[in-house]
mmCIF file with all atom_site columns, C-alpha atoms in Angstrom:
data_model
loop_
_atom_site.group_PDB
_atom_site.id
_atom_site.type_symbol
_atom_site.label_atom_id
_atom_site.label_alt_id
_atom_site.label_comp_id
_atom_site.label_asym_id
_atom_site.label_entity_id
_atom_site.label_seq_id
_atom_site.pdbx_PDB_ins_code
_atom_site.Cartn_x
_atom_site.Cartn_y
_atom_site.Cartn_z
_atom_site.occupancy
_atom_site.B_iso_or_equiv
_atom_site.pdbx_formal_charge
_atom_site.auth_seq_id
_atom_site.auth_comp_id
_atom_site.auth_asym_id
_atom_site.auth_atom_id
_atom_site.pdbx_PDB_model_num
ATOM 1   C CA . MET A 1 1   ? 87.124 -103.282 -115.612 1.00 0.00 ? 1   MET A CA 1
ATOM 2   C CA . LYS A 1 2   ? 87.199 -104.043 -119.353 1.00 0.00 ? 2   LYS A CA 1
ATOM 3   C CA . LYS A 1 3   ? 88.390 -107.594 -118.573 1.00 0.00 ? 3   LYS A CA 1
ATOM 4   C CA . SER A 1 4   ? 85.449 -108.112 -116.217 1.00 0.00 ? 4   SER A CA 1
ATOM 5   C CA . ILE A 1 5   ? 82.970 -106.912 -118.833 1.00 0.00 ? 5   ILE A CA 1
ATOM 6   C CA . PHE A 1 6   ? 84.669 -109.071 -121.476 1.00 0.00 ? 6   PHE A CA 1
ATOM 7   C CA . TYR A 1 7   ? 84.455 -112.202 -119.272 1.00 0.00 ? 7   TYR A CA 1
ATOM 8   C CA . PHE A 1 8   ? 80.865 -111.405 -118.323 1.00 0.00 ? 8   PHE A CA 1
ATOM 9   C CA . VAL A 1 9   ? 79.850 -111.042 -121.980 1.00 0.00 ? 9   VAL A CA 1
ATOM 10  C CA . LEU A 1 10  ? 81.833 -114.155 -122.922 1.00 0.00 ? 10  LEU A CA 1
ATOM 11  C CA . GLY A 1 11  ? 80.143 -116.105 -120.114 1.00 0.00 ? 11  GLY A CA 1
ATOM 12  C CA . ALA A 1 12  ? 76.710 -114.874 -121.200 1.00 0.00 ? 12  ALA A CA 1
ATOM 13  C CA . VAL A 1 13  ? 77.393 -115.911 -124.809 1.00 0.00 ? 13  VAL A CA 1
ATOM 14  C CA . VAL A 1 14  ? 78.631 -119.350 -123.742 1.00 0.00 ? 14  VAL A CA 1
ATOM 15  C CA . MET A 1 15  ? 75.665 -119.923 -121.402 1.00 0.00 ? 15  MET A CA 1
ATOM 16  C CA . SER A 1 16  ? 73.106 -118.820 -123.993 1.00 0.00 ? 16  SER A CA 1
ATOM 17  C CA . THR A 1 17  ? 74.779 -121.051 -126.594 1.00 0.00 ? 17  THR A CA 1
ATOM 18  C CA . ILE A 1 18  ? 74.626 -124.010 -124.208 1.00 0.00 ? 18  ILE A CA 1
ATOM 19  C CA . ALA A 1 19  ? 70.970 -123.276 -123.447 1.00 0.00 ? 19  ALA A CA 1
ATOM 20  C CA . PHE A 1 20  ? 70.165 -123.005 -127.179 1.00 0.00 ? 20  PHE A CA 1
ATOM 21  C CA . VAL A 1 21  ? 71.973 -126.236 -128.004 1.00 0.00 ? 21  VAL A CA 1
ATOM 22  C CA . ASP A 1 22  ? 70.193 -128.039 -125.166 1.00 0.00 ? 22  ASP A CA 1
ATOM 23  C CA . VAL A 1 23  ? 66.767 -126.862 -126.393 1.00 0.00 ? 23  VAL A CA 1
ATOM 24  C CA . LYS A 1 24  ? 67.657 -127.675 -129.974 1.00 0.00 ? 24  LYS A CA 1
ATOM 25  C CA . ASN A 1 25  ? 68.781 -131.202 -129.030 1.00 0.00 ? 25  ASN A CA 1
ATOM 26  C CA . SER A 1 26  ? 65.637 -131.852 -127.016 1.00 0.00 ? 26  SER A CA 1
ATOM 27  C CA . ASN A 1 27  ? 63.486 -130.642 -129.932 1.00 0.00 ? 27  ASN A CA 1
ATOM 28  C CA . ALA A 1 28  ? 65.454 -132.851 -132.313 1.00 0.00 ? 28  ALA A CA 1
ATOM 29  C CA . GLU A 1 29  ? 64.952 -135.836 -129.998 1.00 0.00 ? 29  GLU A CA 1
ATOM 30  C CA . ILE A 1 30  ? 61.224 -135.140 -129.768 1.00 0.00 ? 30  ILE A CA 1
ATOM 31  C CA . GLU A 1 31  ? 60.913 -134.774 -133.531 1.00 0.00 ? 31  GLU A CA 1
ATOM 32  C CA . ALA A 1 32  ? 62.847 -138.009 -134.098 1.00 0.00 ? 32  ALA A CA 1
ATOM 33  C CA . TYR A 1 33  ? 60.645 -139.992 -131.703 1.00 0.00 ? 33  TYR A CA 1
ATOM 34  C CA . VAL A 1 34  ? 57.455 -138.457 -133.138 1.00 0.00 ? 34  VAL A CA 1
ATOM 35  C CA . GLU A 1 35  ? 58.685 -139.497 -136.602 1.00 0.00 ? 35  GLU A CA 1
ATOM 36  C CA . LEU A 1 36  ? 59.220 -143.027 -135.290 1.00 0.00 ? 36  LEU A CA 1
ATOM 37  C CA . LEU A 1 37  ? 55.749 -143.088 -133.687 1.00 0.00 ? 37  LEU A CA 1
ATOM 38  C CA . ASN A 1 38  ? 54.114 -141.785 -136.865 1.00 0.00 ? 38  ASN A CA 1
ATOM 39  C CA . GLY A 1 39  ? 55.907 -144.515 -138.834 1.00 0.00 ? 39  GLY A CA 1
ATOM 40  C CA . THR A 1 40  ? 54.719 -147.064 -136.284 1.00 0.00 ? 40  THR A CA 1
ATOM 41  C CA . LYS A 1 41  ? 51.159 -145.854 -136.767 1.00 0.00 ? 41  LYS A CA 1
ATOM 42  C CA . ASP A 1 42  ? 51.373 -145.924 -140.581 1.00 0.00 ? 42  ASP A CA 1
ATOM 43  C CA . TYR A 1 43  ? 52.915 -149.410 -140.622 1.00 0.00 ? 43  TYR A CA 1
ATOM 44  C CA . THR A 1 44  ? 50.340 -150.745 -138.156 1.00 0.00 ? 44  THR A CA 1
ATOM 45  C CA . LEU A 1 45  ? 47.457 -149.332 -140.220 1.00 0.00 ? 45  LEU A CA 1
ATOM 46  C CA . GLU A 1 46  ? 48.932 -150.919 -143.363 1.00 0.00 ? 46  GLU A CA 1
ATOM 47  C CA . LEU A 1 47  ? 49.000 -154.236 -141.531 1.00 0.00 ? 47  LEU A CA 1
ATOM 48  C CA . LEU A 1 48  ? 45.344 -153.821 -140.542 1.00 0.00 ? 48  LEU A CA 1
ATOM 49  C CA . GLU A 1 49  ? 44.413 -152.956 -144.108 1.00 0.00 ? 49  GLU A CA 1
ATOM 50  C CA . ALA A 1 50  ? 46.235 -155.978 -145.538 1.00 0.00 ? 50  ALA A CA 1
ATOM 51  C CA . MET A 1 51  ? 44.061 -158.464 -143.640 1.00 0.00 ? 51  MET A CA 1
ATOM 52  C CA . PRO A 1 52  ? 40.656 -158.914 -145.301 1.00 0.00 ? 52  PRO A CA 1
ATOM 53  C CA . ALA A 1 53  ? 37.716 -158.154 -142.989 1.00 0.00 ? 53  ALA A CA 1
ATOM 54  C CA . ASP A 1 54  ? 36.469 -161.744 -143.143 1.00 0.00 ? 54  ASP A CA 1
ATOM 55  C CA . LYS A 1 55  ? 39.821 -162.981 -141.768 1.00 0.00 ? 55  LYS A CA 1
ATOM 56  C CA . TYR A 1 56  ? 39.867 -160.855 -138.596 1.00 0.00 ? 56  TYR A CA 1
ATOM 57  C CA . THR A 1 57  ? 38.604 -163.863 -136.650 1.00 0.00 ? 57  THR A CA 1
ATOM 58  C CA . PHE A 1 58  ? 41.499 -166.067 -137.822 1.00 0.00 ? 58  PHE A CA 1
ATOM 59  C CA . ARG A 1 59  ? 43.263 -167.569 -134.815 1.00 0.00 ? 59  ARG A CA 1
ATOM 60  C CA . PRO A 1 60  ? 46.734 -169.083 -135.510 1.00 0.00 ? 60  PRO A CA 1
ATOM 61  C CA . HIS A 1 61  ? 46.327 -171.337 -132.465 1.00 0.00 ? 61  HIS A CA 1
ATOM 62  C CA . ASP A 1 62  ? 43.577 -171.966 -129.923 1.00 0.00 ? 62  ASP A CA 1
ATOM 63  C CA . SER A 1 63  ? 45.745 -170.585 -127.119 1.00 0.00 ? 63  SER A CA 1
ATOM 64  C CA . ILE A 1 64  ? 46.254 -167.101 -128.602 1.00 0.00 ? 64  ILE A CA 1
ATOM 65  C CA . ARG A 1 65  ? 44.176 -164.152 -129.736 1.00 0.00 ? 65  ARG A CA 1
ATOM 66  C CA . SER A 1 66  ? 42.718 -163.902 -133.215 1.00 0.00 ? 66  SER A CA 1
ATOM 67  C CA . PHE A 1 67  ? 44.136 -161.314 -135.606 1.00 0.00 ? 67  PHE A CA 1
ATOM 68  C CA . GLY A 1 68  ? 41.320 -158.910 -134.727 1.00 0.00 ? 68  GLY A CA 1
ATOM 69  C CA . GLU A 1 69  ? 41.741 -159.530 -130.993 1.00 0.00 ? 69  GLU A CA 1
ATOM 70  C CA . GLN A 1 70  ? 45.494 -158.842 -131.210 1.00 0.00 ? 70  GLN A CA 1
ATOM 71  C CA . MET A 1 71  ? 44.925 -155.580 -132.980 1.00 0.00 ? 71  MET A CA 1
ATOM 72  C CA . ALA A 1 72  ? 41.971 -154.506 -130.812 1.00 0.00 ? 72  ALA A CA 1
ATOM 73  C CA . HIS A 1 73  ? 44.131 -155.198 -127.757 1.00 0.00 ? 73  HIS A CA 1
ATOM 74  C CA . LEU A 1 74  ? 46.963 -153.198 -129.318 1.00 0.00 ? 74  LEU A CA 1
ATOM 75  C CA . GLY A 1 75  ? 44.729 -150.157 -129.834 1.00 0.00 ? 75  GLY A CA 1
ATOM 76  C CA . MET A 1 76  ? 42.918 -150.252 -126.515 1.00 0.00 ? 76  MET A CA 1
ATOM 77  C CA . SER A 1 77  ? 45.985 -151.054 -124.429 1.00 0.00 ? 77  SER A CA 1
ATOM 78  C CA . THR A 1 78  ? 48.024 -148.281 -126.075 1.00 0.00 ? 78  THR A CA 1
ATOM 79  C CA . LYS A 1 79  ? 45.398 -145.748 -125.021 1.00 0.00 ? 79  LYS A CA 1
ATOM 80  C CA . PHE A 1 80  ? 44.983 -147.368 -121.593 1.00 0.00 ? 80  PHE A CA 1
ATOM 81  C CA . LEU A 1 81  ? 48.721 -147.528 -120.820 1.00 0.00 ? 81  LEU A CA 1
ATOM 82  C CA . THR A 1 82  ? 49.223 -143.945 -122.010 1.00 0.00 ? 82  THR A CA 1
ATOM 83  C CA . SER A 1 83  ? 46.464 -142.890 -119.632 1.00 0.00 ? 83  SER A CA 1
ATOM 84  C CA . ILE A 1 84  ? 47.809 -144.835 -116.637 1.00 0.00 ? 84  ILE A CA 1
ATOM 85  C CA . PHE A 1 85  ? 51.569 -144.468 -117.090 1.00 0.00 ? 85  PHE A CA 1
ATOM 86  C CA . ILE A 1 86  ? 51.828 -141.026 -118.635 1.00 0.00 ? 86  ILE A CA 1
ATOM 87  C CA . LYS A 1 87  ? 48.663 -139.069 -117.835 1.00 0.00 ? 87  LYS A CA 1
ATOM 88  C CA . ASN A 1 88  ? 48.315 -140.283 -114.226 1.00 0.00 ? 88  ASN A CA 1
ATOM 89  C CA . GLY A 1 89  ? 44.900 -141.783 -114.939 1.00 0.00 ? 89  GLY A CA 1
ATOM 90  C CA . ALA A 1 90  ? 43.052 -143.810 -112.332 1.00 0.00 ? 90  ALA A CA 1
ATOM 91  C CA . LEU A 1 91  ? 43.720 -147.525 -112.105 1.00 0.00 ? 91  LEU A CA 1
ATOM 92  C CA . PRO A 1 92  ? 40.774 -149.576 -113.328 1.00 0.00 ? 92  PRO A CA 1
ATOM 93  C CA . SER A 1 93  ? 39.042 -152.104 -111.121 1.00 0.00 ? 93  SER A CA 1
ATOM 94  C CA . GLN A 1 94  ? 38.956 -155.838 -111.854 1.00 0.00 ? 94  GLN A CA 1
ATOM 95  C CA . GLU A 1 95  ? 35.450 -155.277 -113.253 1.00 0.00 ? 95  GLU A CA 1
ATOM 96  C CA . ASP A 1 96  ? 36.826 -152.597 -115.592 1.00 0.00 ? 96  ASP A CA 1
ATOM 97  C CA . PHE A 1 97  ? 39.522 -155.013 -116.814 1.00 0.00 ? 97  PHE A CA 1
ATOM 98  C CA . ALA A 1 98  ? 36.817 -157.596 -117.529 1.00 0.00 ? 98  ALA A CA 1
ATOM 99  C CA . LYS A 1 99  ? 34.840 -154.953 -119.493 1.00 0.00 ? 99  LYS A CA 1
ATOM 100 C CA . PHE A 1 100 ? 37.947 -154.054 -121.523 1.00 0.00 ? 100 PHE A CA 1
ATOM 101 C CA . ASP A 1 101 ? 38.470 -157.723 -122.337 1.00 0.00 ? 101 ASP A CA 1
ATOM 102 C CA . THR A 1 102 ? 34.848 -158.070 -123.465 1.00 0.00 ? 102 THR A CA 1
ATOM 103 C CA . MET A 1 103 ? 35.076 -154.884 -125.551 1.00 0.00 ? 103 MET A CA 1
ATOM 104 C CA . GLU A 1 104 ? 38.245 -156.145 -127.266 1.00 0.00 ? 104 GLU A CA 1
ATOM 105 C CA . LYS A 1 105 ? 36.548 -159.429 -128.156 1.00 0.00 ? 105 LYS A CA 1
ATOM 106 C CA . GLU A 1 106 ? 33.406 -157.674 -129.424 1.00 0.00 ? 106 GLU A CA 1
ATOM 107 C CA . MET A 1 107 ? 35.243 -155.173 -131.603 1.00 0.00 ? 107 MET A CA 1
ATOM 108 C CA . ALA A 1 108 ? 37.726 -157.776 -132.885 1.00 0.00 ? 108 ALA A CA 1
ATOM 109 C CA . THR A 1 109 ? 35.366 -159.052 -135.576 1.00 0.00 ? 109 THR A CA 1
ATOM 110 C CA . SER A 1 110 ? 34.978 -155.605 -137.168 1.00 0.00 ? 110 SER A CA 1
ATOM 111 C CA . LYS A 1 111 ? 37.825 -154.292 -139.287 1.00 0.00 ? 111 LYS A CA 1
ATOM 112 C CA . GLU A 1 112 ? 36.341 -150.801 -139.016 1.00 0.00 ? 112 GLU A CA 1
ATOM 113 C CA . ALA A 1 113 ? 36.083 -150.900 -135.195 1.00 0.00 ? 113 ALA A CA 1
ATOM 114 C CA . VAL A 1 114 ? 39.605 -152.294 -134.798 1.00 0.00 ? 114 VAL A CA 1
ATOM 115 C CA . THR A 1 115 ? 41.068 -149.703 -137.159 1.00 0.00 ? 115 THR A CA 1
ATOM 116 C CA . LYS A 1 116 ? 39.293 -146.942 -135.221 1.00 0.00 ? 116 LYS A CA 1
ATOM 117 C CA . ALA A 1 117 ? 40.611 -148.234 -131.858 1.00 0.00 ? 117 ALA A CA 1
ATOM 118 C CA . VAL A 1 118 ? 44.176 -148.556 -133.158 1.00 0.00 ? 118 VAL A CA 1
ATOM 119 C CA . THR A 1 119 ? 44.096 -145.105 -134.773 1.00 0.00 ? 119 THR A CA 1
ATOM 120 C CA . GLU A 1 120 ? 42.706 -143.501 -131.607 1.00 0.00 ? 120 GLU A CA 1
ATOM 121 C CA . GLY A 1 121 ? 45.231 -145.267 -129.368 1.00 0.00 ? 121 GLY A CA 1
ATOM 122 C CA . LEU A 1 122 ? 48.220 -144.295 -131.472 1.00 0.00 ? 122 LEU A CA 1
ATOM 123 C CA . ASP A 1 123 ? 46.989 -140.736 -132.063 1.00 0.00 ? 123 ASP A CA 1
ATOM 124 C CA . ASP A 1 124 ? 46.535 -140.326 -128.307 1.00 0.00 ? 124 ASP A CA 1
ATOM 125 C CA . MET A 1 125 ? 50.035 -141.638 -127.601 1.00 0.00 ? 125 MET A CA 1
ATOM 126 C CA . ILE A 1 126 ? 51.608 -139.357 -130.235 1.00 0.00 ? 126 ILE A CA 1
ATOM 127 C CA . ALA A 1 127 ? 49.704 -136.267 -129.063 1.00 0.00 ? 127 ALA A CA 1
ATOM 128 C CA . THR A 1 128 ? 50.593 -137.005 -125.444 1.00 0.00 ? 128 THR A CA 1
ATOM 129 C CA . TYR A 1 129 ? 54.266 -137.426 -126.322 1.00 0.00 ? 129 TYR A CA 1
ATOM 130 C CA . LYS A 1 130 ? 54.262 -134.123 -128.212 1.00 0.00 ? 130 LYS A CA 1
ATOM 131 C CA . SER A 1 131 ? 52.777 -132.363 -125.170 1.00 0.00 ? 131 SER A CA 1
ATOM 132 C CA . MET A 1 132 ? 55.523 -133.530 -122.809 1.00 0.00 ? 132 MET A CA 1
ATOM 133 C CA . THR A 1 133 ? 58.356 -131.361 -121.521 1.00 0.00 ? 133 THR A CA 1
ATOM 134 C CA . LYS A 1 134 ? 61.750 -132.409 -120.208 1.00 0.00 ? 134 LYS A CA 1
ATOM 135 C CA . GLU A 1 135 ? 60.369 -131.992 -116.706 1.00 0.00 ? 135 GLU A CA 1
ATOM 136 C CA . THR A 1 136 ? 57.222 -134.056 -117.262 1.00 0.00 ? 136 THR A CA 1
ATOM 137 C CA . MET A 1 137 ? 59.257 -136.800 -118.966 1.00 0.00 ? 137 MET A CA 1
ATOM 138 C CA . LYS A 1 138 ? 61.256 -137.152 -115.728 1.00 0.00 ? 138 LYS A CA 1
ATOM 139 C CA . GLU A 1 139 ? 58.138 -137.653 -113.590 1.00 0.00 ? 139 GLU A CA 1
ATOM 140 C CA . LYS A 1 140 ? 57.702 -141.190 -112.278 1.00 0.00 ? 140 LYS A CA 1
ATOM 141 C CA . PHE A 1 141 ? 54.925 -143.723 -112.725 1.00 0.00 ? 141 PHE A CA 1
ATOM 142 C CA . THR A 1 142 ? 54.402 -147.030 -110.959 1.00 0.00 ? 142 THR A CA 1
ATOM 143 C CA . VAL A 1 143 ? 54.090 -150.336 -112.802 1.00 0.00 ? 143 VAL A CA 1
ATOM 144 C CA . PHE A 1 144 ? 50.945 -151.383 -110.967 1.00 0.00 ? 144 PHE A CA 1
ATOM 145 C CA . PHE A 1 145 ? 50.789 -154.949 -112.299 1.00 0.00 ? 145 PHE A CA 1
ATOM 146 C CA . ASP A 1 146 ? 54.301 -155.862 -111.098 1.00 0.00 ? 146 ASP A CA 1
ATOM 147 C CA . PRO A 1 147 ? 54.291 -157.183 -107.505 1.00 0.00 ? 147 PRO A CA 1
ATOM 148 C CA . LYS A 1 148 ? 57.464 -155.160 -106.811 1.00 0.00 ? 148 LYS A CA 1
ATOM 149 C CA . GLN A 1 149 ? 55.682 -151.937 -107.905 1.00 0.00 ? 149 GLN A CA 1
ATOM 150 C CA . PRO A 1 150 ? 58.773 -150.421 -109.593 1.00 0.00 ? 150 PRO A CA 1
ATOM 151 C CA . LYS A 1 151 ? 58.808 -146.740 -110.513 1.00 0.00 ? 151 LYS A CA 1
ATOM 152 C CA . PHE A 1 152 ? 60.130 -145.466 -113.839 1.00 0.00 ? 152 PHE A CA 1
ATOM 153 C CA . GLU A 1 153 ? 60.369 -142.110 -115.568 1.00 0.00 ? 153 GLU A CA 1
ATOM 154 C CA . LYS A 1 154 ? 57.557 -141.396 -118.031 1.00 0.00 ? 154 LYS A CA 1
ATOM 155 C CA . GLU A 1 155 ? 60.077 -141.315 -120.868 1.00 0.00 ? 155 GLU A CA 1
ATOM 156 C CA . LYS A 1 156 ? 60.615 -145.021 -120.216 1.00 0.00 ? 156 LYS A CA 1
ATOM 157 C CA . GLY A 1 157 ? 56.835 -145.458 -120.115 1.00 0.00 ? 157 GLY A CA 1
ATOM 158 C CA . PHE A 1 158 ? 56.602 -144.439 -123.772 1.00 0.00 ? 158 PHE A CA 1
ATOM 159 C CA . LYS A 1 159 ? 59.258 -147.010 -124.638 1.00 0.00 ? 159 LYS A CA 1
ATOM 160 C CA . PHE A 1 160 ? 57.403 -149.689 -122.699 1.00 0.00 ? 160 PHE A CA 1
ATOM 161 C CA . ILE A 1 161 ? 54.122 -148.870 -124.491 1.00 0.00 ? 161 ILE A CA 1
ATOM 162 C CA . ASN A 1 162 ? 55.855 -148.970 -127.874 1.00 0.00 ? 162 ASN A CA 1
ATOM 163 C CA . ASP A 1 163 ? 57.475 -152.319 -127.011 1.00 0.00 ? 163 ASP A CA 1
ATOM 164 C CA . HIS A 1 164 ? 54.065 -153.718 -126.022 1.00 0.00 ? 164 HIS A CA 1
ATOM 165 C CA . LEU A 1 165 ? 52.634 -152.473 -129.311 1.00 0.00 ? 165 LEU A CA 1
ATOM 166 C CA . ILE A 1 166 ? 55.441 -154.140 -131.288 1.00 0.00 ? 166 ILE A CA 1
ATOM 167 C CA . HIS A 1 167 ? 54.890 -157.413 -129.407 1.00 0.00 ? 167 HIS A CA 1
ATOM 168 C CA . HIS A 1 168 ? 51.228 -157.642 -130.427 1.00 0.00 ? 168 HIS A CA 1
ATOM 169 C CA . ARG A 1 169 ? 51.800 -156.329 -133.946 1.00 0.00 ? 169 ARG A CA 1
ATOM 170 C CA . ALA A 1 170 ? 54.375 -159.091 -134.498 1.00 0.00 ? 170 ALA A CA 1
ATOM 171 C CA . GLN A 1 171 ? 51.825 -161.708 -133.490 1.00 0.00 ? 171 GLN A CA 1
ATOM 172 C CA . ALA A 1 172 ? 49.335 -160.195 -135.920 1.00 0.00 ? 172 ALA A CA 1
ATOM 173 C CA . LEU A 1 173 ? 51.992 -160.300 -138.665 1.00 0.00 ? 173 LEU A CA 1
ATOM 174 C CA . VAL A 1 174 ? 52.325 -164.049 -138.171 1.00 0.00 ? 174 VAL A CA 1
ATOM 175 C CA . ALA A 1 175 ? 48.547 -164.456 -138.497 1.00 0.00 ? 175 ALA A CA 1
ATOM 176 C CA . LEU A 1 176 ? 48.603 -162.435 -141.708 1.00 0.00 ? 176 LEU A CA 1
ATOM 177 C CA . ARG A 1 177 ? 51.366 -164.588 -143.205 1.00 0.00 ? 177 ARG A CA 1
ATOM 178 C CA . MET A 1 178 ? 49.631 -167.796 -142.117 1.00 0.00 ? 178 MET A CA 1
ATOM 179 C CA . GLN A 1 179 ? 46.718 -166.680 -144.292 1.00 0.00 ? 179 GLN A CA 1
ATOM 180 C CA . GLY A 1 180 ? 49.090 -166.411 -147.257 1.00 0.00 ? 180 GLY A CA 1
ATOM 181 C CA . ILE A 1 181 ? 48.823 -162.624 -147.347 1.00 0.00 ? 181 ILE A CA 1
ATOM 182 C CA . LYS A 1 182 ? 51.935 -160.611 -148.073 1.00 0.00 ? 182 LYS A CA 1
ATOM 183 C CA . ALA A 1 183 ? 52.745 -158.398 -145.135 1.00 0.00 ? 183 ALA A CA 1
ATOM 184 C CA . PRO A 1 184 ? 53.588 -154.735 -145.706 1.00 0.00 ? 184 PRO A CA 1
ATOM 185 C CA . ASP A 1 185 ? 57.320 -154.212 -146.099 1.00 0.00 ? 185 ASP A CA 1
ATOM 186 C CA . TYR A 1 186 ? 58.924 -153.351 -142.779 1.00 0.00 ? 186 TYR A CA 1
ATOM 187 C CA . ARG A 1 187 ? 60.445 -149.926 -142.331 1.00 0.00 ? 187 ARG A CA 1
ATOM 188 C CA . LEU A 1 188 ? 61.968 -148.108 -139.382 1.00 0.00 ? 188 LEU A CA 1
ATOM 189 C CA . TYR A 1 189 ? 59.797 -144.987 -139.708 1.00 0.00 ? 189 TYR A CA 1
#
């Protein structure tokens, strides 16, 4: 009987230790990614600040967005993709996409409006990430703009949104340097 109680208690200790370690690791992972996202936000805002307001319309080439358009797109699309991929928001119509495009172009000439859109988009993404659980991270979303309509876990959705953000921020960095303005020093977080 004493052996049974001993093994039961030992099993309970082992299981509770495993459960604690699992929770601790997931919290550490969340904290690490939130730190990365906060660093992404800070670095992006430094980039926005570095470009003078009268240069937001600078376009490195006729075929690409201006600095302001890149950054407006970054802010609006971060919020939009978080809504669609992570929060299960409704898909916009073609008319809605056209409105978003017009809004990006209109706000792109205002440093204040672009900074507000970027801040709101990144704050929304960070807050949404913080609100997620292991279970909700495993939920699937559909990549609606891909003809194959693949499904991915929401955790991958955050990585996709961050990659998209980095893509447009890099283009804005080139525009900044083409204006002879020193870019903020890169950092990981």
